[in-house]
CSV table of N, CA and C in Angstrom, one decimal:
chain,number,residue,atom,x,y,z
A,8,MET,N,24.2,9.5,-29.3
A,8,MET,CA,22.9,9.1,-30.0
A,8,MET,C,22.3,7.9,-29.4
A,9,ASN,N,23.1,6.8,-29.1
A,9,ASN,CA,22.6,5.6,-28.5
A,9,ASN,C,22.1,5.9,-27.1
A,10,LYS,N,22.7,6.8,-26.3
A,10,LYS,CA,22.2,7.1,-25.0
A,10,LYS,C,20.8,7.8,-25.1
A,11,THR,N,20.6,8.6,-26.1
A,11,THR,CA,19.3,9.3,-26.3
A,11,THR,C,18.2,8.2,-26.6
A,12,ILE,N,18.5,7.3,-27.4
A,12,ILE,CA,17.6,6.2,-27.7
A,12,ILE,C,17.3,5.4,-26.5
A,13,ILE,N,18.3,5.0,-25.7
A,13,ILE,CA,18.1,4.2,-24.5
A,13,ILE,C,17.2,5.0,-23.5
A,14,VAL,N,17.5,6.3,-23.3
A,14,VAL,CA,16.8,7.1,-22.3
A,14,VAL,C,15.3,7.2,-22.8
A,15,LYS,N,15.1,7.5,-24.1
A,15,LYS,CA,13.7,7.6,-24.6
A,15,LYS,C,13.0,6.3,-24.5
A,16,GLY,N,13.7,5.2,-24.7
A,16,GLY,CA,13.0,3.9,-24.6
A,16,GLY,C,12.7,3.6,-23.1
A,17,ALA,N,13.5,3.9,-22.2
A,17,ALA,CA,13.3,3.7,-20.8
A,17,ALA,C,12.1,4.5,-20.3
A,18,LEU,N,12.1,5.8,-20.8
A,18,LEU,CA,11.0,6.7,-20.5
A,18,LEU,C,9.6,6.1,-21.0
A,19,ALA,N,9.6,5.7,-22.2
A,19,ALA,CA,8.4,5.2,-22.8
A,19,ALA,C,7.9,3.9,-22.1
A,20,LEU,N,8.9,3.1,-21.7
A,20,LEU,CA,8.5,1.9,-21.0
A,20,LEU,C,8.0,2.2,-19.6
A,21,GLY,N,8.6,3.2,-18.9
A,21,GLY,CA,8.1,3.6,-17.6
A,21,GLY,C,6.7,4.2,-17.7
A,22,LEU,N,6.4,5.0,-18.7
A,22,LEU,CA,5.0,5.5,-18.9
A,22,LEU,C,4.0,4.4,-19.2
A,23,SER,N,4.4,3.5,-20.0
A,23,SER,CA,3.4,2.4,-20.3
A,23,SER,C,3.2,1.5,-19.1
A,24,LEU,N,4.2,1.3,-18.3
A,24,LEU,CA,4.0,0.5,-17.1
A,24,LEU,C,3.1,1.2,-16.1
A,25,SER,N,3.2,2.5,-16.0
A,25,SER,CA,2.4,3.2,-15.1
A,25,SER,C,0.9,3.3,-15.6
A,26,ALA,N,0.7,3.3,-16.9
A,26,ALA,CA,-0.6,3.3,-17.4
A,26,ALA,C,-1.3,1.9,-17.1
A,27,VAL,N,-0.5,0.8,-17.3
A,27,VAL,CA,-1.0,-0.5,-17.0
A,27,VAL,C,-1.4,-0.6,-15.5
A,28,SER,N,-0.6,-0.1,-14.6
A,28,SER,CA,-0.9,-0.3,-13.2
A,28,SER,C,-2.1,0.6,-12.8
A,29,ALA,N,-2.4,1.7,-13.6
A,29,ALA,CA,-3.5,2.5,-13.3
A,29,ALA,C,-4.8,1.7,-13.6
A,30,LEU,N,-4.7,0.8,-14.6
A,30,LEU,CA,-5.9,0.0,-15.0
A,30,LEU,C,-6.1,-1.3,-14.2
A,31,ALA,N,-5.1,-1.6,-13.3
A,31,ALA,CA,-5.2,-2.8,-12.5
A,31,ALA,C,-6.2,-2.7,-11.5
A,32,SER,N,-6.7,-3.9,-11.1
A,32,SER,CA,-7.7,-3.9,-10.0
A,32,SER,C,-7.2,-3.4,-8.7
A,33,PRO,N,-8.0,-2.9,-7.8
A,33,PRO,CA,-7.5,-2.4,-6.5
A,33,PRO,C,-7.2,-3.5,-5.6
A,34,THR,N,-6.5,-3.2,-4.5
A,34,THR,CA,-6.3,-4.2,-3.4
A,34,THR,C,-7.4,-3.9,-2.4
A,35,CYS,N,-8.3,-4.9,-2.2
A,35,CYS,CA,-9.4,-4.7,-1.3
A,35,CYS,C,-9.2,-5.2,0.1
A,36,SER,N,-8.5,-6.3,0.2
A,36,SER,CA,-8.3,-6.9,1.6
A,36,SER,C,-7.1,-7.8,1.5
A,37,GLU,N,-6.3,-7.8,2.6
A,37,GLU,CA,-5.2,-8.8,2.8
A,37,GLU,C,-5.6,-9.8,3.8
A,38,ALA,N,-6.9,-9.8,4.3
A,38,ALA,CA,-7.3,-10.8,5.3
A,38,ALA,C,-7.4,-12.2,4.6
A,39,PRO,N,-7.1,-13.2,5.5
A,39,PRO,CA,-7.2,-14.6,4.9
A,39,PRO,C,-8.6,-14.9,4.5
A,40,GLN,N,-8.8,-15.7,3.5
A,40,GLN,CA,-10.1,-16.0,3.0
A,40,GLN,C,-11.0,-16.6,4.0
A,41,SER,N,-10.5,-17.2,5.1
A,41,SER,CA,-11.4,-17.7,6.2
A,41,SER,C,-12.1,-16.6,6.8
A,42,GLU,N,-11.7,-15.3,6.7
A,42,GLU,CA,-12.4,-14.2,7.3
A,42,GLU,C,-13.4,-13.5,6.3
A,43,TRP,N,-13.4,-13.9,5.0
A,43,TRP,CA,-14.2,-13.3,4.0
A,43,TRP,C,-15.7,-13.7,4.2
A,44,LEU,N,-16.6,-12.9,3.7
A,44,LEU,CA,-18.0,-13.3,3.6
A,44,LEU,C,-18.1,-14.4,2.6
A,45,PRO,N,-18.9,-15.4,2.9
A,45,PRO,CA,-19.1,-16.5,1.9
A,45,PRO,C,-19.6,-15.9,0.5
A,46,ALA,N,-19.1,-16.4,-0.6
A,46,ALA,CA,-19.5,-15.9,-1.9
A,46,ALA,C,-21.0,-15.9,-2.1
A,47,ASP,N,-21.7,-16.9,-1.7
A,47,ASP,CA,-23.2,-16.9,-1.8
A,47,ASP,C,-23.8,-15.8,-1.1
A,48,GLU,N,-23.3,-15.5,0.2
A,48,GLU,CA,-23.9,-14.4,1.0
A,48,GLU,C,-23.5,-13.0,0.3
A,49,MET,N,-22.3,-12.9,-0.3
A,49,MET,CA,-22.0,-11.7,-0.9
A,49,MET,C,-22.8,-11.4,-2.2
A,50,ARG,N,-23.1,-12.5,-2.9
A,50,ARG,CA,-23.9,-12.4,-4.1
A,50,ARG,C,-25.3,-11.9,-3.7
A,51,ALA,N,-25.9,-12.5,-2.6
A,51,ALA,CA,-27.2,-12.0,-2.1
A,51,ALA,C,-27.2,-10.6,-1.7
A,52,ARG,N,-26.1,-10.1,-1.0
A,52,ARG,CA,-26.1,-8.7,-0.6
A,52,ARG,C,-26.0,-7.8,-1.8
A,53,ILE,N,-25.3,-8.2,-2.8
A,53,ILE,CA,-25.1,-7.4,-4.0
A,53,ILE,C,-26.5,-7.3,-4.7
A,54,ASN,N,-27.2,-8.4,-4.8
A,54,ASN,CA,-28.5,-8.4,-5.4
A,54,ASN,C,-29.5,-7.5,-4.6
A,55,GLU,N,-29.4,-7.5,-3.3
A,55,GLU,CA,-30.2,-6.7,-2.4
A,55,GLU,C,-29.9,-5.2,-2.6
A,56,MET,N,-28.7,-4.9,-3.0
A,56,MET,CA,-28.3,-3.5,-3.3
A,56,MET,C,-28.9,-3.0,-4.7
A,57,GLY,N,-29.5,-3.9,-5.4
A,57,GLY,CA,-30.1,-3.6,-6.7
A,57,GLY,C,-29.3,-3.9,-7.9
A,58,TYR,N,-28.2,-4.6,-7.8
A,58,TYR,CA,-27.4,-5.0,-8.9
A,58,TYR,C,-27.8,-6.3,-9.5
A,59,GLU,N,-27.7,-6.5,-10.8
A,59,GLU,CA,-27.9,-7.7,-11.5
A,59,GLU,C,-26.5,-8.2,-11.8
A,60,ILE,N,-26.1,-9.4,-11.4
A,60,ILE,CA,-24.8,-9.9,-11.6
A,60,ILE,C,-24.7,-10.7,-12.9
A,61,LYS,N,-23.8,-10.4,-13.8
A,61,LYS,CA,-23.5,-11.2,-14.9
A,61,LYS,C,-22.3,-12.1,-14.6
A,62,THR,N,-21.3,-11.5,-14.0
A,62,THR,CA,-20.1,-12.3,-13.7
A,62,THR,C,-19.7,-11.9,-12.2
A,63,PHE,N,-19.3,-12.9,-11.4
A,63,PHE,CA,-18.9,-12.7,-10.1
A,63,PHE,C,-17.6,-13.5,-9.9
A,64,GLN,N,-16.5,-12.8,-9.5
A,64,GLN,CA,-15.2,-13.5,-9.4
A,64,GLN,C,-14.4,-12.9,-8.2
A,65,THR,N,-13.3,-13.5,-7.9
A,65,THR,CA,-12.3,-13.1,-7.0
A,65,THR,C,-11.1,-12.6,-7.7
A,66,THR,N,-10.5,-11.5,-7.3
A,66,THR,CA,-9.4,-10.9,-8.0
A,66,THR,C,-8.1,-11.2,-7.2
A,67,ASP,N,-7.0,-11.0,-7.9
A,67,ASP,CA,-5.7,-11.2,-7.2
A,67,ASP,C,-5.4,-10.2,-6.1
A,68,GLY,N,-6.2,-9.0,-6.1
A,68,GLY,CA,-6.1,-8.0,-5.1
A,68,GLY,C,-6.9,-8.2,-3.9
A,69,GLY,N,-7.5,-9.4,-3.8
A,69,GLY,CA,-8.3,-9.8,-2.6
A,69,GLY,C,-9.7,-9.1,-2.6
A,70,CYS,N,-10.3,-9.0,-3.8
A,70,CYS,CA,-11.6,-8.4,-3.9
A,70,CYS,C,-12.6,-9.4,-4.5
A,71,TYR,N,-13.9,-9.2,-4.2
A,71,TYR,CA,-14.9,-9.8,-4.9
A,71,TYR,C,-15.2,-8.7,-6.0
A,72,GLU,N,-15.3,-9.2,-7.3
A,72,GLU,CA,-15.6,-8.3,-8.4
A,72,GLU,C,-16.8,-8.8,-9.2
A,73,ILE,N,-17.6,-7.8,-9.6
A,73,ILE,CA,-18.8,-8.2,-10.4
A,73,ILE,C,-18.8,-7.3,-11.7
A,74,TYR,N,-19.3,-7.9,-12.7
A,74,TYR,CA,-19.7,-7.2,-13.9
A,74,TYR,C,-21.2,-7.5,-14.0
A,75,GLY,N,-22.0,-6.4,-14.3
A,75,GLY,CA,-23.4,-6.6,-14.4
A,75,GLY,C,-24.1,-5.2,-14.7
A,76,TRP,N,-25.3,-5.1,-14.0
A,76,TRP,CA,-26.1,-3.9,-14.3
A,76,TRP,C,-26.6,-3.3,-13.0
A,77,ASP,N,-26.7,-2.0,-12.9
A,77,ASP,CA,-27.4,-1.4,-11.7
A,77,ASP,C,-28.9,-1.4,-11.9
A,78,ASP,N,-29.6,-0.7,-11.0
A,78,ASP,CA,-31.1,-0.7,-11.1
A,78,ASP,C,-31.6,0.2,-12.2
A,79,GLN,N,-30.7,0.9,-12.8
A,79,GLN,CA,-31.1,1.8,-14.0
A,79,GLN,C,-30.6,1.1,-15.3
A,80,LYS,N,-30.2,-0.1,-15.2
A,80,LYS,CA,-29.7,-0.9,-16.4
A,80,LYS,C,-28.4,-0.3,-17.0
A,81,HIS,N,-27.6,0.4,-16.2
A,81,HIS,CA,-26.3,0.8,-16.6
A,81,HIS,C,-25.3,-0.3,-16.3
A,82,ARG,N,-24.4,-0.6,-17.3
A,82,ARG,CA,-23.4,-1.6,-17.0
A,82,ARG,C,-22.4,-1.1,-16.0
A,83,VAL,N,-22.1,-2.1,-15.1
A,83,VAL,CA,-21.2,-1.7,-14.0
A,83,VAL,C,-20.1,-2.8,-13.8
A,84,GLU,N,-19.0,-2.3,-13.3
A,84,GLU,CA,-17.9,-3.1,-12.8
A,84,GLU,C,-17.6,-2.6,-11.4
A,85,ILE,N,-17.7,-3.5,-10.4
A,85,ILE,CA,-17.6,-3.1,-9.0
A,85,ILE,C,-16.7,-4.1,-8.3
A,86,TYR,N,-15.8,-3.5,-7.5
A,86,TYR,CA,-14.9,-4.2,-6.6
A,86,TYR,C,-15.4,-4.1,-5.2
A,87,PHE,N,-15.6,-5.2,-4.5
A,87,PHE,CA,-16.1,-5.2,-3.1
A,87,PHE,C,-15.0,-5.7,-2.1
A,88,ASP,N,-14.9,-5.1,-0.9
A,88,ASP,CA,-14.1,-5.7,0.1
A,88,ASP,C,-14.8,-7.0,0.6
A,89,PRO,N,-14.1,-8.1,0.5
A,89,PRO,CA,-14.8,-9.3,0.9
A,89,PRO,C,-15.0,-9.6,2.3
A,90,VAL,N,-14.4,-8.8,3.2
A,90,VAL,CA,-14.7,-8.9,4.6
A,90,VAL,C,-15.9,-8.1,5.1
A,91,SER,N,-15.9,-6.8,4.7
A,91,SER,CA,-17.0,-5.9,5.1
A,91,SER,C,-18.1,-5.9,4.1
A,92,GLY,N,-17.9,-6.2,2.8
A,92,GLY,CA,-18.9,-6.1,1.8
A,92,GLY,C,-19.0,-4.7,1.2
A,93,ASP,N,-18.2,-3.8,1.6
A,93,ASP,CA,-18.2,-2.4,1.1
A,93,ASP,C,-17.7,-2.3,-0.3
A,94,ILE,N,-18.2,-1.3,-1.0
A,94,ILE,CA,-17.7,-1.0,-2.4
A,94,ILE,C,-16.3,-0.3,-2.2
A,95,VAL,N,-15.3,-0.8,-3.0
A,95,VAL,CA,-14.0,-0.2,-3.0
A,95,VAL,C,-13.8,0.6,-4.2
A,96,LYS,N,-14.3,0.1,-5.3
A,96,LYS,CA,-14.2,0.9,-6.6
A,96,LYS,C,-15.3,0.5,-7.5
A,97,GLN,N,-15.9,1.5,-8.2
A,97,GLN,CA,-17.0,1.3,-9.0
A,97,GLN,C,-16.9,2.0,-10.3
A,98,GLU,N,-17.2,1.4,-11.5
A,98,GLU,CA,-17.2,2.0,-12.8
A,98,GLU,C,-18.6,1.8,-13.4
A,99,VAL,N,-19.2,2.9,-13.8
A,99,VAL,CA,-20.5,2.8,-14.4
A,99,VAL,C,-20.5,3.3,-15.8
A,100,ASP,N,-21.0,2.5,-16.8
A,100,ASP,CA,-21.1,3.0,-18.2
A,100,ASP,C,-22.5,3.6,-18.3
A,101,ASP,N,-22.6,4.7,-19.0
A,101,ASP,CA,-23.9,5.4,-19.3
A,101,ASP,C,-24.7,4.6,-20.3
């Protein structure tokens, strides 16, 4: 009986950890920050793409991340590669 409880507990823990990692931010770049686009330049590029920035930050995964709105006023969370400026991951709320 104790083995069953331990196995079920380990399984539950494994599933919850995989769910947490699925929600984690992506890895965008492993390049040193000296190779990144300057934050002010990246903000300007994002604005030129039509996004309004509420929050701009750097993630542990080497991304520039914004929270804000697109040109249709949908809320967005977007991760950018800080070297190329390309979008790596984007979430849009209707």
